[in-house]
Coordinates of C-alpha atoms in Angstrom, one line a residue:
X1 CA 131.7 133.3 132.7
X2 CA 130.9 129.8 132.8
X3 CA 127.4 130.2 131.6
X4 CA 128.7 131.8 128.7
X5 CA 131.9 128.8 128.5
X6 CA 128.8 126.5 128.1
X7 CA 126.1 128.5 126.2
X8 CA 128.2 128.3 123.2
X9 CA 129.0 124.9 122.6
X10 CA 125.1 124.2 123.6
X11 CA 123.6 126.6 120.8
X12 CA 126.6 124.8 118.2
X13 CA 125.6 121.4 119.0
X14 CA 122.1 121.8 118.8
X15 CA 122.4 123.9 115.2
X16 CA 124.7 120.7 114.3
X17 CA 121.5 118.6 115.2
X18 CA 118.6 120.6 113.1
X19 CA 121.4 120.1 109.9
X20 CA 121.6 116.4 110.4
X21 CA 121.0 114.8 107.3
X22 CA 117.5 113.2 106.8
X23 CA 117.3 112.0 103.3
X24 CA 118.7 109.0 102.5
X25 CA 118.5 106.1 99.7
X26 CA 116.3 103.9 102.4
X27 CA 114.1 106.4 103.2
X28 CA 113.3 107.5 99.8
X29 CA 112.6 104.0 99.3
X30 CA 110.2 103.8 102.3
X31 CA 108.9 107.2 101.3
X32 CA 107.9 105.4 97.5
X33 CA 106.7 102.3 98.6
X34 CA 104.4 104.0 101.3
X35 CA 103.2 106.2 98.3
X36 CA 102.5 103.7 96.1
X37 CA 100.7 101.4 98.8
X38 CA 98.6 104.7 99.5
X39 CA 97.9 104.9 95.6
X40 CA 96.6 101.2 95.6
X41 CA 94.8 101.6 97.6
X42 CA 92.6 104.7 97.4
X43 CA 92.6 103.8 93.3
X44 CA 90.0 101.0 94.5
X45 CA 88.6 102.6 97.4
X46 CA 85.5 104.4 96.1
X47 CA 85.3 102.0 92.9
X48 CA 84.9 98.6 95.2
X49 CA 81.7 99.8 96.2
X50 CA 80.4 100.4 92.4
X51 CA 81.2 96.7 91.4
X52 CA 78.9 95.6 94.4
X53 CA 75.8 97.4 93.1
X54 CA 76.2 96.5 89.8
X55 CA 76.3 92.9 91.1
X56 CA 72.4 93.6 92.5
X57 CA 74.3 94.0 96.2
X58 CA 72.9 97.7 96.6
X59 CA 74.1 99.8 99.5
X60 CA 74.6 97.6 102.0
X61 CA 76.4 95.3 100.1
X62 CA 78.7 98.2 99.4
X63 CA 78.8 99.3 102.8
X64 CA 80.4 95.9 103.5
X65 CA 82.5 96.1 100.8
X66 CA 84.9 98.9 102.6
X67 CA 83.7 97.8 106.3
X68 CA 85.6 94.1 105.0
X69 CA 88.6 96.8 104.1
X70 CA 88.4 98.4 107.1
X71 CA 87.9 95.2 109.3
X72 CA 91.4 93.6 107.8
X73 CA 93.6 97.0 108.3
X74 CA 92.5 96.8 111.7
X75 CA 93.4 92.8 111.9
X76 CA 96.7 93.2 110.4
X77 CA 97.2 96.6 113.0
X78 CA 96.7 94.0 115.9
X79 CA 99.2 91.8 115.1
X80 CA 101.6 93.6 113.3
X81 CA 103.8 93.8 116.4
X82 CA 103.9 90.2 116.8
X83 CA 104.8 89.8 113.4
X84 CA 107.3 92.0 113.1
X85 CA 109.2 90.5 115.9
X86 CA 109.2 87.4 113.6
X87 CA 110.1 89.0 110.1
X88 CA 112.0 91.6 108.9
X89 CA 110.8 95.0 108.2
X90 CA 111.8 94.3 104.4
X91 CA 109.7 90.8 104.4
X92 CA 106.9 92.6 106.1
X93 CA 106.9 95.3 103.4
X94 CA 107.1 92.4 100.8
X95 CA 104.0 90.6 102.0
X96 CA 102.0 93.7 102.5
X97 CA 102.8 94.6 98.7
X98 CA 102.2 91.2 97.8
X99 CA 98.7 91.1 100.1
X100 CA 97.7 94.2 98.2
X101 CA 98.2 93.7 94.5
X102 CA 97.7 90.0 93.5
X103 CA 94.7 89.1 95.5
X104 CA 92.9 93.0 93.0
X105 CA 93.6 90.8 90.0
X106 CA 90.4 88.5 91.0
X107 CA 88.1 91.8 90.9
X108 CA 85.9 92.5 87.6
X109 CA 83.0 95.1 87.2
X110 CA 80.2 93.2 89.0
X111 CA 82.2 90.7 90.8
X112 CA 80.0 88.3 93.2
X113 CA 79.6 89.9 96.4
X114 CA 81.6 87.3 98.5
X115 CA 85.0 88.2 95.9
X116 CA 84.7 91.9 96.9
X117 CA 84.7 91.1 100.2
X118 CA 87.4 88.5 100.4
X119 CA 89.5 90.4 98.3
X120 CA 89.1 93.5 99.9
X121 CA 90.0 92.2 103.4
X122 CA 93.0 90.5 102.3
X123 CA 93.6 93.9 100.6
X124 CA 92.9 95.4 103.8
X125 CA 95.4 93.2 106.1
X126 CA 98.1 94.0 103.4
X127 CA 97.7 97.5 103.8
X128 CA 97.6 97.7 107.6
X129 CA 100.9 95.4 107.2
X130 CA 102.6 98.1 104.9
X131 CA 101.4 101.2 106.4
X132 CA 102.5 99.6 110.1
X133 CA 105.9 98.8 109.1
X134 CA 106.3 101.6 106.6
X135 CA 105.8 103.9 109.9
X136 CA 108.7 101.9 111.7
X137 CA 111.1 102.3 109.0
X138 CA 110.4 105.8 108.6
X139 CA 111.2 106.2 112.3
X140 CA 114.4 104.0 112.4
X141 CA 115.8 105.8 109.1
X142 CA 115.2 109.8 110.3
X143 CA 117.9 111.0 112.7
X144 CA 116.3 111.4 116.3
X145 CA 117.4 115.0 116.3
X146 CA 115.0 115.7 113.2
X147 CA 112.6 112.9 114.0
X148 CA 109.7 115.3 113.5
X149 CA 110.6 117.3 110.3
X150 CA 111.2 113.8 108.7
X151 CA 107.5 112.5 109.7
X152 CA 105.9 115.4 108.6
X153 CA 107.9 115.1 105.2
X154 CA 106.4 111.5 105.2
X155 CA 103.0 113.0 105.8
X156 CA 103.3 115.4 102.8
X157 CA 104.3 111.9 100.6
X158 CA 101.0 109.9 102.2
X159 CA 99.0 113.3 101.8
X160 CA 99.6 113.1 97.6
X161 CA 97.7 109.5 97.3
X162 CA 94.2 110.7 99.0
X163 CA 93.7 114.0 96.8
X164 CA 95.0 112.7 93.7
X165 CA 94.5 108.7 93.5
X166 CA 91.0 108.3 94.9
X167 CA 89.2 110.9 92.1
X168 CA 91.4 109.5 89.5
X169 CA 90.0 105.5 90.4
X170 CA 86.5 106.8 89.3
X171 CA 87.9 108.3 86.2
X172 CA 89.3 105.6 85.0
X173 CA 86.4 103.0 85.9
X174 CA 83.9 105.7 84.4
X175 CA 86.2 106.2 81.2
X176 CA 88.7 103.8 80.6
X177 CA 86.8 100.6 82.0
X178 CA 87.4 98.1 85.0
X179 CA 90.2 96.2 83.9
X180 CA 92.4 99.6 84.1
X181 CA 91.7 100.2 87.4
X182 CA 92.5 97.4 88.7
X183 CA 95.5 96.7 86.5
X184 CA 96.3 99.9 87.6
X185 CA 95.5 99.0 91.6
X186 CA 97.5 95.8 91.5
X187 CA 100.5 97.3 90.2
X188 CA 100.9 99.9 92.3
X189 CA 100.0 98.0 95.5
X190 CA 103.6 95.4 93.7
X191 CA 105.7 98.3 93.3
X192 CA 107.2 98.0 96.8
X193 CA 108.3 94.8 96.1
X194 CA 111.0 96.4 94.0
X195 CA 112.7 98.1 96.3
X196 CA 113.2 94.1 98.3
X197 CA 116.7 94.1 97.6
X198 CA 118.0 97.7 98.6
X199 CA 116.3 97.4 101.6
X200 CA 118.7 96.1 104.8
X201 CA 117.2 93.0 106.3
X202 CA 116.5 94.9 109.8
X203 CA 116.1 98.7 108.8
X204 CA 117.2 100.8 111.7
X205 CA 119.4 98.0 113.3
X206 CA 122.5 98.7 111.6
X207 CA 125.0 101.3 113.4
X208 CA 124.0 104.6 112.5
X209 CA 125.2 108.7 114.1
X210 CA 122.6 109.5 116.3
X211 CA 120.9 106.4 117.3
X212 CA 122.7 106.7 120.7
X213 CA 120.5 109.8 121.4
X214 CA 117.4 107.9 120.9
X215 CA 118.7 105.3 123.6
X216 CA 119.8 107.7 126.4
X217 CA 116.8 110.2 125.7
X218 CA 114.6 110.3 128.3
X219 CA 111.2 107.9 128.1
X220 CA 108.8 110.7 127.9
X221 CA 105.4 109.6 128.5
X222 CA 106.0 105.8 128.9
X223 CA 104.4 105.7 132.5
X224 CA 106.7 102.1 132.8
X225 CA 109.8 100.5 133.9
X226 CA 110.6 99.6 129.8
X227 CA 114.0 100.5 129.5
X228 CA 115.4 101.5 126.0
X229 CA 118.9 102.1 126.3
X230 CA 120.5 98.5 127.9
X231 CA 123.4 97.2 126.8
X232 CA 121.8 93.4 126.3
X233 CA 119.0 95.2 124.0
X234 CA 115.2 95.1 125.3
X235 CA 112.7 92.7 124.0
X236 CA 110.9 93.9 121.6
X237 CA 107.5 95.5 122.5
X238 CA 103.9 94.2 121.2
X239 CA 101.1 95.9 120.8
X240 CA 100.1 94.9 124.8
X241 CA 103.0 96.3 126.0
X242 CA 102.3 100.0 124.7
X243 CA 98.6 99.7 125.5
X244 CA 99.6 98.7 129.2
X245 CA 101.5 101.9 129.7
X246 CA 99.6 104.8 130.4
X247 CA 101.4 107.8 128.5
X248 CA 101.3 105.7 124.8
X249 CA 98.0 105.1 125.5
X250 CA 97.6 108.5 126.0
X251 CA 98.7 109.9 123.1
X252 CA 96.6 106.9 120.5
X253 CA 93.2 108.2 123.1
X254 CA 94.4 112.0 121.9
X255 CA 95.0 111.1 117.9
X256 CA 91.7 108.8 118.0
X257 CA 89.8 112.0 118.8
X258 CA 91.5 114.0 116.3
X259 CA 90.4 111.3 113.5
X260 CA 86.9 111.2 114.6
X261 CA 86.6 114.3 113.3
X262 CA 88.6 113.8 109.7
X263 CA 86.4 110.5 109.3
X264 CA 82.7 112.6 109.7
X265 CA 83.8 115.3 107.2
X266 CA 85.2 113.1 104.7
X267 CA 82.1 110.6 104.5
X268 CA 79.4 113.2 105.3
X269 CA 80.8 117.0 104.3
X270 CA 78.9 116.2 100.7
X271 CA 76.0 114.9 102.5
X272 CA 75.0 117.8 104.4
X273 CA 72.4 120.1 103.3
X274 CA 73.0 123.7 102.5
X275 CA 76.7 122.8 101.1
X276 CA 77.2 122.3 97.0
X277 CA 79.0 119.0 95.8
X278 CA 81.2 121.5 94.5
X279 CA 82.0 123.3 97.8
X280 CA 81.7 119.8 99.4
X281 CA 85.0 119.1 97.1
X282 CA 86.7 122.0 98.0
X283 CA 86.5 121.6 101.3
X284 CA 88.1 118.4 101.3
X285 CA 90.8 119.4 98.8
X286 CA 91.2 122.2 101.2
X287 CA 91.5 120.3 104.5
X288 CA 93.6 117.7 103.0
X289 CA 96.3 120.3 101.8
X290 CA 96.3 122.1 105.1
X291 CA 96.9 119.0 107.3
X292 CA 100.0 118.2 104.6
X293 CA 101.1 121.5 105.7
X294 CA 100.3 121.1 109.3
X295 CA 102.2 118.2 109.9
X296 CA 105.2 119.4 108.1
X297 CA 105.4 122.5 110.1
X298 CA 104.6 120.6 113.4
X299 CA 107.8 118.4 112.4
X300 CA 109.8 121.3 112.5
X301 CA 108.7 123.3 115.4
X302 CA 108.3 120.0 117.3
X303 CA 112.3 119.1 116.9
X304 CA 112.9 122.9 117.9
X305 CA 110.6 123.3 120.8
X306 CA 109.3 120.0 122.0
X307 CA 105.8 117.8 119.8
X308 CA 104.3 118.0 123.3
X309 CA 103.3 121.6 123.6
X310 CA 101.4 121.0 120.1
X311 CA 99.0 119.3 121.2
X312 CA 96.7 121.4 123.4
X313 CA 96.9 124.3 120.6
X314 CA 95.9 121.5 117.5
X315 CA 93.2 120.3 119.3
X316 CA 91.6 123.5 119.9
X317 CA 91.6 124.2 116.8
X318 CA 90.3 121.3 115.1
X319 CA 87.6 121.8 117.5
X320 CA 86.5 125.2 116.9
X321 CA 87.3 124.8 112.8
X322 CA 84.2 122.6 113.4
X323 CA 82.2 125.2 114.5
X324 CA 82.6 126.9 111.4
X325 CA 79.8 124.4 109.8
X326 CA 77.0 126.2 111.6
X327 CA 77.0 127.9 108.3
X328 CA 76.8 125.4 105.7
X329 CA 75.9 127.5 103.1
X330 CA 78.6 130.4 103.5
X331 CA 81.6 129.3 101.2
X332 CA 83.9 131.6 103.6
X333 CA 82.8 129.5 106.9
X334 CA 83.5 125.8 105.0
X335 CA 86.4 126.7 103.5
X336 CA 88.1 128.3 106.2
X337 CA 86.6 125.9 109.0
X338 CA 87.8 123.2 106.8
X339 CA 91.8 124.4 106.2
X340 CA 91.7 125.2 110.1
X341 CA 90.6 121.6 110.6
X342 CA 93.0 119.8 108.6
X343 CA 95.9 122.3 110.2
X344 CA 94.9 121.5 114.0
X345 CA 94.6 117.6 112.6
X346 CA 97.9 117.6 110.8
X347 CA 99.5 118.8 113.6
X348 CA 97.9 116.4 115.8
X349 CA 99.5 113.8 113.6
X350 CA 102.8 114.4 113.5
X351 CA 103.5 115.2 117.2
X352 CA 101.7 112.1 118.5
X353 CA 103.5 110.1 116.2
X354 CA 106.8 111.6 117.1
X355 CA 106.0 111.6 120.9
X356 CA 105.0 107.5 120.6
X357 CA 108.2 107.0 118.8
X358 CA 109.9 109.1 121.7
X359 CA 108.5 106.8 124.2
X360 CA 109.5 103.5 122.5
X361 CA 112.3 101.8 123.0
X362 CA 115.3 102.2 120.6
X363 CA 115.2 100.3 117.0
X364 CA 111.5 99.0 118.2
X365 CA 109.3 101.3 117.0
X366 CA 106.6 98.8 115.5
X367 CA 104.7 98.4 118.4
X368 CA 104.0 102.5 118.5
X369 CA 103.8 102.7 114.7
X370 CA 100.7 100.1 115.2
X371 CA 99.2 101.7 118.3
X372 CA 98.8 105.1 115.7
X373 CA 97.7 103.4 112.9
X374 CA 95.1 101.9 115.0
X375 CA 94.1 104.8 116.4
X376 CA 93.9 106.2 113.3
X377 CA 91.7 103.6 111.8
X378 CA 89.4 103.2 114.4
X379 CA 88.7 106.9 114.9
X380 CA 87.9 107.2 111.4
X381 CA 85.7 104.3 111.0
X382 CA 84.0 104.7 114.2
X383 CA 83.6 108.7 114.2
X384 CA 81.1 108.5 111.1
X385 CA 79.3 105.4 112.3
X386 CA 78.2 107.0 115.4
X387 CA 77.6 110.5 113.5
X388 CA 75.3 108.4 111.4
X389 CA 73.2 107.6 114.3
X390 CA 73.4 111.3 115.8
X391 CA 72.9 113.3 112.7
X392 CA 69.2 111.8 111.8
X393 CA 68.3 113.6 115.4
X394 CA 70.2 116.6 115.8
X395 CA 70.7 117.8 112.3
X396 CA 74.3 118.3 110.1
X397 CA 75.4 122.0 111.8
X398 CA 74.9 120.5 115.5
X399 CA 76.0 117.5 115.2
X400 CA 79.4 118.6 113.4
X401 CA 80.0 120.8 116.4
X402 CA 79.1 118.0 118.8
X403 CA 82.2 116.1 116.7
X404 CA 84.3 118.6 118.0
X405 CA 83.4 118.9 121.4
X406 CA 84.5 115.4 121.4
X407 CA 87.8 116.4 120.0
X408 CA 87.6 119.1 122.4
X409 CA 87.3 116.1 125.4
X410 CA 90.8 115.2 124.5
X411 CA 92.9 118.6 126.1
X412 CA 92.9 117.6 129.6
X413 CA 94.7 114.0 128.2
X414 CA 97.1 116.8 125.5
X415 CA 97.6 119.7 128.9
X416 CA 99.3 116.1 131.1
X417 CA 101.1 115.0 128.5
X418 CA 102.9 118.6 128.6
X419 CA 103.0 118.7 132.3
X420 CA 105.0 115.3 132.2
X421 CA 107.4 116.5 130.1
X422 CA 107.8 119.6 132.0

């Protein structure tokens, strides 16, 4: 009888939870700016390296180009904790959007070598800045109880930039000239500036419904003493903190794997032989739209059933989806291998990002938007550096598997995480 006495209310309160509301004039703000940083700066991305060999830099000088990108996302990644224990989230935002935009406006078609490069690591610190603290807003703003549906609507918004944004910089610099596209970069990368003065000077700090939840919910994962829910408020983690304790690390060790993988078929799917440019293209377009997907669905089942238990099934299948490139030259195989992929990865996404935020303390979830975002970035710039040295001996259809057998390496890490919960 008393089972029943307390079933009810149980089942009402957690129905209460899933309706919470998660749209809200901040967020949609958060959700634009991120957008338009995204759209800044995959505009550029491809078109950067174009500028450098028509200033007589040739490949390797446009290899540096984007490894100058990559090296200030990764700076600003590494500090972005500290800083934001300094600076608003809303000042943060505003320098990232600054960092990104005006510095574009030095760029011409066949800029000296040494611009590109300054400009695009400045570029690069902005975004790491805006992406970093864009994350932390995101998490502060999305009631707790539908944490993960709200990240994987974020990931649907980021998702938009990458198809859309990176073709369309190569159209303009091929049809409409330079100067558009980077007109077009720099305002974009600005826009975020507009939405300064609706945003509150510490987003997530202000008394909210629901933010009590975060603080009593257990630490799942944390592996410390860090305590989220005392009355004085905790100090605010850096990025040292969350690397010292063993379950966040965890998790960035488990999404670095995962982004190994999305960085070798993005740089070398239209490099390997047997597979059309065409089908090359479709295959991105493809994985791109599934991981949207993946992580939106994650969000939900996550919030219903627990991000945790995720894991171990996303990772086998990005694993096996690589497998599927053992036939290069059967549209069937890359398509499907490719849309299985970017699933298992979306998934991946979302649930580690929701499971880093669950470990964090309260309001503070910088230091674990920075540890992803690092994860992230490092994965993807190191996972096609080393296939580059593999590939030349192995051939494309082995060493794509051998990219996910690493991914694969990262269950045992995703099977504890779930245990620990347990």
């Amino acid at each position: 009888m008393s089972t029943q006495m307390h079933t009810a209310p149980d089942r009402n309160a957690e129905l209460n939870a899933l309706q919470a509301r998660i749209i809200s004039r901040p967020l949609v703000l958060v959700f634009l700016s991120q957008f338009c940083t995204l759209t800044s700066f995959f505009l550029l991305l491809s078109v950067t390296p174009l500028f450098a060999t028509a200033a007589g830099a040739g490949s390797a000088g446009a290899g540096l180009v984007n490894g100058a990108l990559l090296a200030g996302t990764v700076a600003a990644e590494l500090v972005s904790s500290a800083v934001m224990r300094h600076c608003t989230n809303r000042t943060v935002l505003a320098v990232g959007a600054v960092l990104m935009g005006i510095p574009t406006l030095a760029l011409h078609s066949g800029s000296a070598l040494g611009i590109l490069i300054a400009v695009s690591t400045v570029r690069g610190f902005g975004f790491g800045l805006s992406t970093v603290v864009a994350g932390a807003m995101a998490a502060e703003l999305v009631p707790p109880e539908r944490r993960g549906e709200g990240f994987g609507l974020f990931g649907m918004v980021a998702t938009v930039p990458a198809v859309v944004a990176l073709p369309l910089g190569l159209w303009f610099a091929g049809h409409l000239g330079a100067s558009v596209v980077i007109v077009a970069t720099a305002v974009t990368g600005l826009v975020p500036l507009a939405a300064f003065p609706w945003l509150a000077d510490a987003t997530g700090h202000r008394p909210r419904q629901g933010q009590r939840s975060t603080s009593s919910a257990p630490q799942q994962g944390t592996g410390s003493g860090t305590s989220s829910g005392s009355g004085s408020g905790p100090r605010q983690q850096t990025l040292s903190d969350i690397l010292r304790q063993k379950g966040q690390l965890r998790l960035g060790l488990i999404f670095a794997a995962t982004t190994v993988g999305a960085g070798v078929v993005v740089s070398f799917l239209p490099l390997a032989a047997g597979i059309s440019k065409n089908l090359a293209a479709a295959g991105l377009l493809a994985q791109a739209v599934t991981a949207a997907l993946g992580r939106w669905w994650a969000g939900r089942s996550g919030d219903r059933k627990g991000h945790a238990r995720l894991l171990a099934p996303a990772l086998v299948i990005s694993s096996l989806a690589m497998a599927a490139l053992l036939w290069p030259a059967s549209p069937i195989a890359v398509i499907a291998g490719m849309s299985a992929f970017g699933a298992g990865f979306g998934i991946v996404q979302n649930a580690t990002f929701a499971l880093l935020i669950e470990g964090a303390p309260a309001g503070d979830a910088g230091a674990a938007s920075a540890l992803w975002n690092l994860a992230y970035d490092v994965g993807y710039g190191a996972g096609p550096a080393a296939f580059g040295l593999v590939v030349s001996h192995t051939g494309y259809p082995a060493a794509f598997v051998m990219t996910g057998a690493l991914t694969l390496a990262a269950l045992p890490a995703a099977r504890s995480r779930l245990r620990h919960v347990r």
